[in-house]
mmCIF file of N, CA and C in Angstrom:
data_model
loop_
_atom_site.group_PDB
_atom_site.id
_atom_site.type_symbol
_atom_site.label_atom_id
_atom_site.label_comp_id
_atom_site.label_asym_id
_atom_site.label_seq_id
_atom_site.Cartn_x
_atom_site.Cartn_y
_atom_site.Cartn_z
ATOM 1 N N GLN A 1 31.299 66.290 45.631
ATOM 2 C CA GLN A 1 30.143 65.916 45.110
ATOM 3 C C GLN A 1 30.676 65.305 43.670
ATOM 4 N N VAL A 2 30.045 64.132 43.563
ATOM 5 C CA VAL A 2 30.430 63.298 42.379
ATOM 6 C C VAL A 2 30.021 64.050 41.069
ATOM 7 N N GLN A 3 30.619 64.011 40.336
ATOM 8 C CA GLN A 3 30.405 64.396 38.745
ATOM 9 C C GLN A 3 31.021 63.665 37.669
ATOM 10 N N LEU A 4 29.970 63.301 36.864
ATOM 11 C CA LEU A 4 30.308 62.369 35.465
ATOM 12 C C LEU A 4 30.015 63.326 34.503
ATOM 13 N N VAL A 5 31.279 63.317 33.768
ATOM 14 C CA VAL A 5 30.820 64.314 32.496
ATOM 15 C C VAL A 5 31.444 63.588 31.358
ATOM 16 N N GLU A 6 30.574 63.389 30.309
ATOM 17 C CA GLU A 6 30.737 62.602 29.044
ATOM 18 C C GLU A 6 31.232 63.743 27.798
ATOM 19 N N SER A 7 32.155 62.935 26.942
ATOM 20 C CA SER A 7 32.649 63.716 26.024
ATOM 21 C C SER A 7 33.061 62.890 24.802
ATOM 22 N N GLY A 8 33.144 63.523 23.520
ATOM 23 C CA GLY A 8 33.422 62.604 22.480
ATOM 24 C C GLY A 8 32.490 62.232 21.511
ATOM 25 N N GLY A 9 31.182 62.627 21.799
ATOM 26 C CA GLY A 9 30.124 62.344 20.914
ATOM 27 C C GLY A 9 29.979 63.063 19.835
ATOM 28 N N GLY A 10 29.011 62.867 18.789
ATOM 29 C CA GLY A 10 29.064 63.774 17.658
ATOM 30 C C GLY A 10 28.185 62.863 16.641
ATOM 31 N N SER A 11 28.748 63.260 15.513
ATOM 32 C CA SER A 11 27.932 62.703 14.174
ATOM 33 C C SER A 11 28.806 61.820 13.322
ATOM 34 N N VAL A 12 28.513 60.610 12.768
ATOM 35 C CA VAL A 12 29.215 59.686 12.319
ATOM 36 C C VAL A 12 28.383 58.995 10.955
ATOM 37 N N GLN A 13 28.870 58.748 9.888
ATOM 38 C CA GLN A 13 28.204 57.957 9.023
ATOM 39 C C GLN A 13 27.941 56.466 9.544
ATOM 40 N N ALA A 14 27.285 55.901 9.039
ATOM 41 C CA ALA A 14 27.140 54.387 9.295
ATOM 42 C C ALA A 14 28.297 53.616 8.958
ATOM 43 N N GLY A 15 28.635 52.774 9.728
ATOM 44 C CA GLY A 15 30.139 51.883 9.510
ATOM 45 C C GLY A 15 31.395 52.904 10.241
ATOM 46 N N GLY A 16 30.803 53.648 10.664
ATOM 47 C CA GLY A 16 31.993 54.532 11.246
ATOM 48 C C GLY A 16 32.280 54.367 12.574
ATOM 49 N N SER A 17 33.063 55.100 13.374
ATOM 50 C CA SER A 17 33.633 54.501 14.706
ATOM 51 C C SER A 17 33.321 56.084 15.291
ATOM 52 N N LEU A 18 33.267 55.899 16.959
ATOM 53 C CA LEU A 18 33.364 56.929 17.722
ATOM 54 C C LEU A 18 33.913 56.451 19.107
ATOM 55 N N ARG A 19 34.384 57.415 20.044
ATOM 56 C CA ARG A 19 34.814 56.815 21.298
ATOM 57 C C ARG A 19 34.198 57.798 22.218
ATOM 58 N N VAL A 20 33.401 57.660 23.130
ATOM 59 C CA VAL A 20 32.944 58.336 24.044
ATOM 60 C C VAL A 20 33.666 58.180 25.187
ATOM 61 N N SER A 21 33.624 59.419 26.184
ATOM 62 C CA SER A 21 34.563 59.180 27.458
ATOM 63 C C SER A 21 33.512 59.781 28.698
ATOM 64 N N CYS A 22 33.937 59.428 29.783
ATOM 65 C CA CYS A 22 33.133 59.934 30.840
ATOM 66 C C CYS A 22 34.074 60.054 32.240
ATOM 67 N N ALA A 23 34.516 61.220 32.226
ATOM 68 C CA ALA A 23 35.393 61.679 33.257
ATOM 69 C C ALA A 23 34.729 61.857 34.610
ATOM 70 N N ALA A 24 35.334 61.538 35.698
ATOM 71 C CA ALA A 24 34.632 61.249 37.304
ATOM 72 C C ALA A 24 35.362 62.413 38.225
ATOM 73 N N SER A 25 34.780 63.406 38.818
ATOM 74 C CA SER A 25 35.689 64.131 39.550
ATOM 75 C C SER A 25 34.705 63.961 41.000
ATOM 76 N N GLY A 26 35.191 64.467 41.631
ATOM 77 C CA GLY A 26 34.859 64.366 43.399
ATOM 78 C C GLY A 26 34.436 63.163 43.669
ATOM 79 N N TYR A 27 35.214 62.026 43.222
ATOM 80 C CA TYR A 27 34.823 60.667 43.278
ATOM 81 C C TYR A 27 35.881 59.754 43.680
ATOM 82 N N ALA A 28 36.208 60.116 45.396
ATOM 83 C CA ALA A 28 37.267 59.397 45.585
ATOM 84 C C ALA A 28 37.519 57.779 45.682
ATOM 85 N N PHE A 29 36.145 57.157 45.278
ATOM 86 C CA PHE A 29 36.241 55.524 45.263
ATOM 87 C C PHE A 29 35.847 55.185 43.968
ATOM 88 N N PHE A 30 36.068 55.926 43.135
ATOM 89 C CA PHE A 30 35.927 55.603 41.476
ATOM 90 C C PHE A 30 36.274 54.213 41.194
ATOM 91 N N SER A 31 37.568 53.895 41.766
ATOM 92 C CA SER A 31 38.442 52.430 41.037
ATOM 93 C C SER A 31 37.576 51.481 41.998
ATOM 94 N N SER A 32 36.820 51.764 43.004
ATOM 95 C CA SER A 32 36.209 50.725 43.818
ATOM 96 C C SER A 32 34.512 50.316 43.321
ATOM 97 N N ASN A 33 34.176 50.941 42.019
ATOM 98 C CA ASN A 33 32.822 50.836 41.877
ATOM 99 C C ASN A 33 32.877 50.743 40.610
ATOM 100 N N ARG A 34 31.542 49.903 39.977
ATOM 101 C CA ARG A 34 31.180 49.461 38.621
ATOM 102 C C ARG A 34 30.935 50.859 37.892
ATOM 103 N N MET A 35 31.105 50.634 36.424
ATOM 104 C CA MET A 35 30.785 51.837 35.726
ATOM 105 C C MET A 35 29.503 51.081 34.448
ATOM 106 N N ALA A 36 28.922 51.849 34.093
ATOM 107 C CA ALA A 36 28.220 51.456 32.748
ATOM 108 C C ALA A 36 28.007 52.587 31.861
ATOM 109 N N TRP A 37 27.554 52.080 30.753
ATOM 110 C CA TRP A 37 27.006 53.058 29.641
ATOM 111 C C TRP A 37 25.341 52.703 29.134
ATOM 112 N N PHE A 38 24.834 53.661 29.258
ATOM 113 C CA PHE A 38 23.293 53.678 28.717
ATOM 114 C C PHE A 38 23.111 54.661 27.798
ATOM 115 N N ARG A 39 22.118 54.127 26.946
ATOM 116 C CA ARG A 39 21.519 55.265 25.726
ATOM 117 C C ARG A 39 20.351 55.322 25.688
ATOM 118 N N GLN A 40 19.775 56.525 25.239
ATOM 119 C CA GLN A 40 18.237 56.708 25.044
ATOM 120 C C GLN A 40 18.080 57.277 23.809
ATOM 121 N N GLY A 41 17.200 56.718 22.968
ATOM 122 C CA GLY A 41 16.875 56.982 21.615
ATOM 123 C C GLY A 41 15.601 57.924 21.594
ATOM 124 N N SER A 42 15.472 58.769 20.735
ATOM 125 C CA SER A 42 14.091 59.483 20.838
ATOM 126 C C SER A 42 12.825 58.549 20.807
ATOM 127 N N GLY A 43 12.120 58.898 21.983
ATOM 128 C CA GLY A 43 10.930 58.345 22.293
ATOM 129 C C GLY A 43 11.056 56.818 22.720
ATOM 130 N N LYS A 44 12.308 56.582 23.395
ATOM 131 C CA LYS A 44 12.362 55.074 23.691
ATOM 132 C C LYS A 44 12.672 55.319 25.157
ATOM 133 N N GLU A 45 12.818 54.253 25.905
ATOM 134 C CA GLU A 45 13.399 53.994 27.103
ATOM 135 C C GLU A 45 15.076 53.914 27.305
ATOM 136 N N ARG A 46 15.413 54.459 28.377
ATOM 137 C CA ARG A 46 16.981 54.148 28.489
ATOM 138 C C ARG A 46 17.230 52.651 28.296
ATOM 139 N N GLU A 47 18.020 52.097 27.802
ATOM 140 C CA GLU A 47 18.704 50.949 27.807
ATOM 141 C C GLU A 47 20.194 50.852 27.943
ATOM 142 N N GLY A 48 20.458 49.740 28.804
ATOM 143 C CA GLY A 48 22.047 49.413 29.318
ATOM 144 C C GLY A 48 22.395 49.039 27.957
ATOM 145 N N VAL A 49 23.822 49.792 27.840
ATOM 146 C CA VAL A 49 24.611 49.310 26.514
ATOM 147 C C VAL A 49 25.960 48.277 26.805
ATOM 148 N N ALA A 50 26.538 48.603 28.099
ATOM 149 C CA ALA A 50 27.690 47.850 28.486
ATOM 150 C C ALA A 50 27.871 48.268 29.760
ATOM 151 N N ALA A 51 28.808 47.354 30.411
ATOM 152 C CA ALA A 51 29.302 47.598 32.025
ATOM 153 C C ALA A 51 30.426 47.046 32.062
ATOM 154 N N ILE A 52 31.013 47.443 33.047
ATOM 155 C CA ILE A 52 32.547 47.043 33.672
ATOM 156 C C ILE A 52 32.806 47.120 34.985
ATOM 157 N N SER A 53 33.352 45.964 35.173
ATOM 158 C CA SER A 53 33.790 45.701 36.828
ATOM 159 C C SER A 53 34.791 46.693 37.239
ATOM 160 N N THR A 54 35.343 46.547 38.527
ATOM 161 C CA THR A 54 36.153 47.617 39.167
ATOM 162 C C THR A 54 37.388 47.741 38.496
ATOM 163 N N GLY A 55 38.100 46.623 38.316
ATOM 164 C CA GLY A 55 39.541 46.472 37.589
ATOM 165 C C GLY A 55 39.272 46.436 36.241
ATOM 166 N N GLY A 56 38.080 46.296 35.466
ATOM 167 C CA GLY A 56 38.267 46.029 34.226
ATOM 168 C C GLY A 56 38.146 45.020 33.580
ATOM 169 N N ALA A 57 38.259 43.873 34.609
ATOM 170 C CA ALA A 57 38.388 42.367 33.650
ATOM 171 C C ALA A 57 37.179 41.599 33.453
ATOM 172 N N SER A 58 35.954 42.368 34.026
ATOM 173 C CA SER A 58 34.849 41.734 33.737
ATOM 174 C C SER A 58 33.972 42.639 33.064
ATOM 175 N N THR A 59 33.418 42.393 31.585
ATOM 176 C CA THR A 59 32.439 43.299 31.141
ATOM 177 C C THR A 59 31.011 42.617 30.567
ATOM 178 N N SER A 60 30.059 43.270 30.424
ATOM 179 C CA SER A 60 28.758 42.785 29.954
ATOM 180 C C SER A 60 28.087 43.894 28.581
ATOM 181 N N TYR A 61 27.662 43.504 28.081
ATOM 182 C CA TYR A 61 27.049 44.202 26.942
ATOM 183 C C TYR A 61 25.522 43.379 26.379
ATOM 184 N N ALA A 62 24.997 44.450 25.813
ATOM 185 C CA ALA A 62 23.631 44.279 25.329
ATOM 186 C C ALA A 62 24.042 43.489 23.891
ATOM 187 N N ASP A 63 22.999 42.583 23.487
ATOM 188 C CA ASP A 63 23.102 41.946 22.503
ATOM 189 C C ASP A 63 22.972 42.904 21.271
ATOM 190 N N SER A 64 23.011 43.632 21.354
ATOM 191 C CA SER A 64 22.927 44.557 20.031
ATOM 192 C C SER A 64 24.189 45.308 19.800
ATOM 193 N N VAL A 65 25.095 45.506 20.867
ATOM 194 C CA VAL A 65 26.162 46.025 20.557
ATOM 195 C C VAL A 65 27.288 45.089 20.662
ATOM 196 N N LYS A 66 27.025 43.862 21.099
ATOM 197 C CA LYS A 66 28.303 42.949 21.069
ATOM 198 C C LYS A 66 28.813 42.693 19.895
ATOM 199 N N GLY A 67 30.344 42.599 20.072
ATOM 200 C CA GLY A 67 31.195 42.517 18.964
ATOM 201 C C GLY A 67 31.428 44.042 18.129
ATOM 202 N N ARG A 68 30.943 45.203 18.515
ATOM 203 C CA ARG A 68 30.931 46.119 18.026
ATOM 204 C C ARG A 68 31.566 47.332 18.906
ATOM 205 N N PHE A 69 30.805 47.414 20.180
ATOM 206 C CA PHE A 69 31.242 48.139 21.196
ATOM 207 C C PHE A 69 32.347 47.574 22.195
ATOM 208 N N THR A 70 33.041 48.711 22.870
ATOM 209 C CA THR A 70 33.962 47.772 23.702
ATOM 210 C C THR A 70 33.965 49.030 24.963
ATOM 211 N N ILE A 71 33.849 48.395 26.251
ATOM 212 C CA ILE A 71 33.882 49.350 27.421
ATOM 213 C C ILE A 71 35.275 48.915 28.069
ATOM 214 N N SER A 72 36.042 50.308 28.340
ATOM 215 C CA SER A 72 37.087 50.016 29.092
ATOM 216 C C SER A 72 37.187 50.985 30.150
ATOM 217 N N ARG A 73 38.163 51.128 31.300
ATOM 218 C CA ARG A 73 38.312 52.178 32.122
ATOM 219 C C ARG A 73 39.719 52.487 32.414
ATOM 220 N N ASP A 74 40.317 53.858 32.820
ATOM 221 C CA ASP A 74 41.393 53.886 33.269
ATOM 222 C C ASP A 74 41.367 54.635 34.547
ATOM 223 N N ASN A 75 41.182 53.882 35.749
ATOM 224 C CA ASN A 75 41.538 53.920 37.031
ATOM 225 C C ASN A 75 42.365 55.479 37.808
ATOM 226 N N ALA A 76 43.459 55.006 36.880
ATOM 227 C CA ALA A 76 44.206 56.171 37.131
ATOM 228 C C ALA A 76 43.911 57.448 36.674
ATOM 229 N N LYS A 77 42.860 57.749 35.965
ATOM 230 C CA LYS A 77 42.788 58.808 35.203
ATOM 231 C C LYS A 77 40.997 59.064 35.406
ATOM 232 N N ASN A 78 40.436 58.044 36.443
ATOM 233 C CA ASN A 78 39.307 58.286 36.793
ATOM 234 C C ASN A 78 38.146 58.538 35.630
ATOM 235 N N THR A 79 38.376 57.871 34.591
ATOM 236 C CA THR A 79 37.739 57.758 33.318
ATOM 237 C C THR A 79 37.451 56.514 32.688
ATOM 238 N N ALA A 80 36.318 56.653 32.325
ATOM 239 C CA ALA A 80 35.564 55.193 31.480
ATOM 240 C C ALA A 80 35.438 55.460 30.070
ATOM 241 N N TYR A 81 35.498 54.520 29.271
ATOM 242 C CA TYR A 81 35.264 54.758 27.935
ATOM 243 C C TYR A 81 34.324 53.824 27.254
ATOM 244 N N LEU A 82 33.648 54.194 26.246
ATOM 245 C CA LEU A 82 32.986 53.412 25.343
ATOM 246 C C LEU A 82 33.632 53.660 23.782
ATOM 247 N N GLN A 83 34.070 52.604 23.213
ATOM 248 C CA GLN A 83 34.728 52.491 21.930
ATOM 249 C C GLN A 83 33.503 51.995 20.882
ATOM 250 N N MET A 84 33.124 52.765 20.060
ATOM 251 C CA MET A 84 31.845 52.297 19.144
ATOM 252 C C MET A 84 32.268 52.267 17.619
ATOM 253 N N ASN A 85 32.391 50.738 17.434
ATOM 254 C CA ASN A 85 32.677 50.535 16.140
ATOM 255 C C ASN A 85 31.458 49.976 15.144
ATOM 256 N N SER A 86 31.751 50.290 13.839
ATOM 257 C CA SER A 86 30.435 49.343 12.869
ATOM 258 C C SER A 86 29.192 49.908 13.089
ATOM 259 N N LEU A 87 29.341 51.776 13.385
ATOM 260 C CA LEU A 87 28.109 52.034 13.996
ATOM 261 C C LEU A 87 26.740 52.220 13.009
ATOM 262 N N LYS A 88 25.562 51.886 13.411
ATOM 263 C CA LYS A 88 24.425 52.065 12.521
ATOM 264 C C LYS A 88 23.455 53.025 13.368
ATOM 265 N N PRO A 89 22.612 53.395 12.167
ATOM 266 C CA PRO A 89 21.617 54.232 12.420
ATOM 267 C C PRO A 89 20.740 54.089 14.062
ATOM 268 N N GLU A 90 20.707 52.775 14.195
ATOM 269 C CA GLU A 90 19.897 52.752 15.237
ATOM 270 C C GLU A 90 20.619 53.006 16.499
ATOM 271 N N ASP A 91 22.066 53.113 16.470
ATOM 272 C CA ASP A 91 22.922 53.356 17.839
ATOM 273 C C ASP A 91 22.444 55.127 17.924
ATOM 274 N N THR A 92 21.738 55.678 17.056
ATOM 275 C CA THR A 92 21.627 57.377 17.329
ATOM 276 C C THR A 92 21.050 57.101 18.795
ATOM 277 N N GLY A 93 21.283 58.255 19.599
ATOM 278 C CA GLY A 93 20.758 58.592 20.886
ATOM 279 C C GLY A 93 21.517 59.289 21.602
ATOM 280 N N MET A 94 21.159 59.759 22.991
ATOM 281 C CA MET A 94 21.992 60.134 23.884
ATOM 282 C C MET A 94 22.740 58.992 24.649
ATOM 283 N N TYR A 95 24.067 59.090 25.120
ATOM 284 C CA TYR A 95 24.862 58.154 25.631
ATOM 285 C C TYR A 95 25.047 58.747 27.137
ATOM 286 N N TYR A 96 24.964 57.933 28.064
ATOM 287 C CA TYR A 96 25.054 58.374 29.293
ATOM 288 C C TYR A 96 25.930 57.388 30.129
ATOM 289 N N CYS A 97 26.657 57.915 30.937
ATOM 290 C CA CYS A 97 27.694 56.837 32.033
ATOM 291 C C CYS A 97 27.215 56.860 33.187
ATOM 292 N N ALA A 98 27.421 55.730 33.817
ATOM 293 C CA ALA A 98 26.542 55.563 35.248
ATOM 294 C C ALA A 98 27.474 55.289 36.166
ATOM 295 N N ALA A 99 27.429 55.143 37.525
ATOM 296 C CA ALA A 99 28.348 54.605 38.661
ATOM 297 C C ALA A 99 28.011 54.319 39.895
ATOM 298 N N GLU A 100 28.286 53.489 40.302
ATOM 299 C CA GLU A 100 28.356 52.915 41.566
ATOM 300 C C GLU A 100 26.688 52.189 41.727
ATOM 301 N N ILE A 101 26.690 50.816 42.294
ATOM 302 C CA ILE A 101 25.930 50.005 42.401
ATOM 303 C C ILE A 101 24.930 50.576 43.548
ATOM 304 N N LYS A 102 23.563 50.945 43.532
ATOM 305 C CA LYS A 102 22.879 51.326 44.559
ATOM 306 C C LYS A 102 21.616 50.294 45.263
ATOM 307 N N GLN A 103 21.543 49.147 44.224
ATOM 308 C CA GLN A 103 20.865 48.408 44.445
ATOM 309 C C GLN A 103 21.069 47.255 43.809
ATOM 310 N N SER A 104 20.977 46.066 44.237
ATOM 311 C CA SER A 104 20.773 44.732 43.305
ATOM 312 C C SER A 104 19.997 44.634 42.018
ATOM 313 N N GLY A 105 20.402 44.155 41.108
ATOM 314 C CA GLY A 105 19.857 44.051 39.819
ATOM 315 C C GLY A 105 20.776 44.087 38.636
ATOM 316 N N SER A 106 19.798 44.045 37.573
ATOM 317 C CA SER A 106 20.965 43.621 36.049
ATOM 318 C C SER A 106 22.022 44.711 36.438
ATOM 319 N N LEU A 107 22.983 44.593 35.740
ATOM 320 C CA LEU A 107 24.331 45.605 35.388
ATOM 321 C C LEU A 107 23.690 46.316 34.302
ATOM 322 N N LEU A 108 22.993 46.048 33.339
ATOM 323 C CA LEU A 108 22.567 46.985 32.533
ATOM 324 C C LEU A 108 20.902 47.392 32.603
ATOM 325 N N SER A 109 20.731 47.363 33.971
ATOM 326 C CA SER A 109 19.442 48.182 34.203
ATOM 327 C C SER A 109 19.754 49.643 34.987
ATOM 328 N N PRO A 110 18.940 50.474 34.447
ATOM 329 C CA PRO A 110 19.406 51.789 34.852
ATOM 330 C C PRO A 110 18.998 52.047 36.470
ATOM 331 N N SER A 111 18.065 51.130 37.119
ATOM 332 C CA SER A 111 17.769 51.626 38.373
ATOM 333 C C SER A 111 18.904 50.723 39.441
ATOM 334 N N THR A 112 19.942 50.265 38.769
ATOM 335 C CA THR A 112 21.131 49.424 39.687
ATOM 336 C C THR A 112 22.154 50.833 39.931
ATOM 337 N N TYR A 113 22.122 51.900 39.025
ATOM 338 C CA TYR A 113 22.966 52.897 39.499
ATOM 339 C C TYR A 113 22.602 54.177 40.110
ATOM 340 N N ARG A 114 23.759 54.719 41.144
ATOM 341 C CA ARG A 114 23.566 55.937 41.677
ATOM 342 C C ARG A 114 23.930 57.197 41.170
ATOM 343 N N TYR A 115 25.089 57.237 40.331
ATOM 344 C CA TYR A 115 25.299 58.314 39.736
ATOM 345 C C TYR A 115 25.240 58.479 38.269
ATOM 346 N N TRP A 116 25.153 59.731 37.617
ATOM 347 C CA TRP A 116 24.852 59.609 36.240
ATOM 348 C C TRP A 116 25.251 60.824 35.776
ATOM 349 N N GLY A 117 25.638 60.882 34.729
ATOM 350 C CA GLY A 117 26.347 61.976 33.726
ATOM 351 C C GLY A 117 25.258 62.634 32.769
ATOM 352 N N GLN A 118 25.476 63.639 32.459
ATOM 353 C CA GLN A 118 24.400 64.962 31.829
ATOM 354 C C GLN A 118 23.912 64.032 30.425
ATOM 355 N N GLY A 119 24.958 63.220 29.925
ATOM 356 C CA GLY A 119 24.518 62.600 28.486
ATOM 357 C C GLY A 119 25.354 63.483 27.413
ATOM 358 N N ILE A 120 25.603 62.673 26.379
ATOM 359 C CA ILE A 120 25.994 63.155 25.460
ATOM 360 C C ILE A 120 25.411 62.579 23.950
ATOM 361 N N GLN A 121 25.318 63.539 23.103
ATOM 362 C CA GLN A 121 24.373 62.979 21.541
ATOM 363 C C GLN A 121 25.383 62.041 20.756
ATOM 364 N N VAL A 122 25.074 61.200 20.386
ATOM 365 C CA VAL A 122 25.790 60.241 19.356
ATOM 366 C C VAL A 122 24.879 59.997 17.979
ATOM 367 N N THR A 123 24.811 60.690 16.810
ATOM 368 C CA THR A 123 23.993 60.555 15.718
ATOM 369 C C THR A 123 24.652 59.847 14.618
ATOM 370 N N VAL A 124 24.003 58.852 14.254
ATOM 371 C CA VAL A 124 24.687 57.833 13.187
ATOM 372 C C VAL A 124 23.759 57.978 11.979
ATOM 373 N N SER A 125 24.318 58.427 10.849
ATOM 374 C CA SER A 125 23.331 58.831 9.593
ATOM 375 C C SER A 125 23.730 57.477 8.579
ATOM 376 N N SER A 126 22.694 57.410 7.840
ATOM 377 C CA SER A 126 23.025 56.306 7.059
ATOM 378 C C SER A 126 23.135 56.740 5.451
#
């Protein structure tokens, strides 16, 4: 059974940095599948933040985080990361990792992915 577990969230002041991780278990084909990060603010829809190809060479970002966030992965550790710099209060929300394309569509669309983590809170104060 595939499990994705996020870690590394927390609270930080605006301008600060955080790195969240997503560890996959029970997933023999982690390195063969795309990964992505999403977030959901209070009262908002879940939105795509960043996506990464199987080997990590290709990445995609939401306009709101370009130049500030970096997605990466370590296939030897079955782990994906999201480095978040220059954080803003509007970055506050639950952050979720997702894996494996289940249907064609935007790489930053929630409906595209099969497996999801339980989410982790990131709070940025002004």
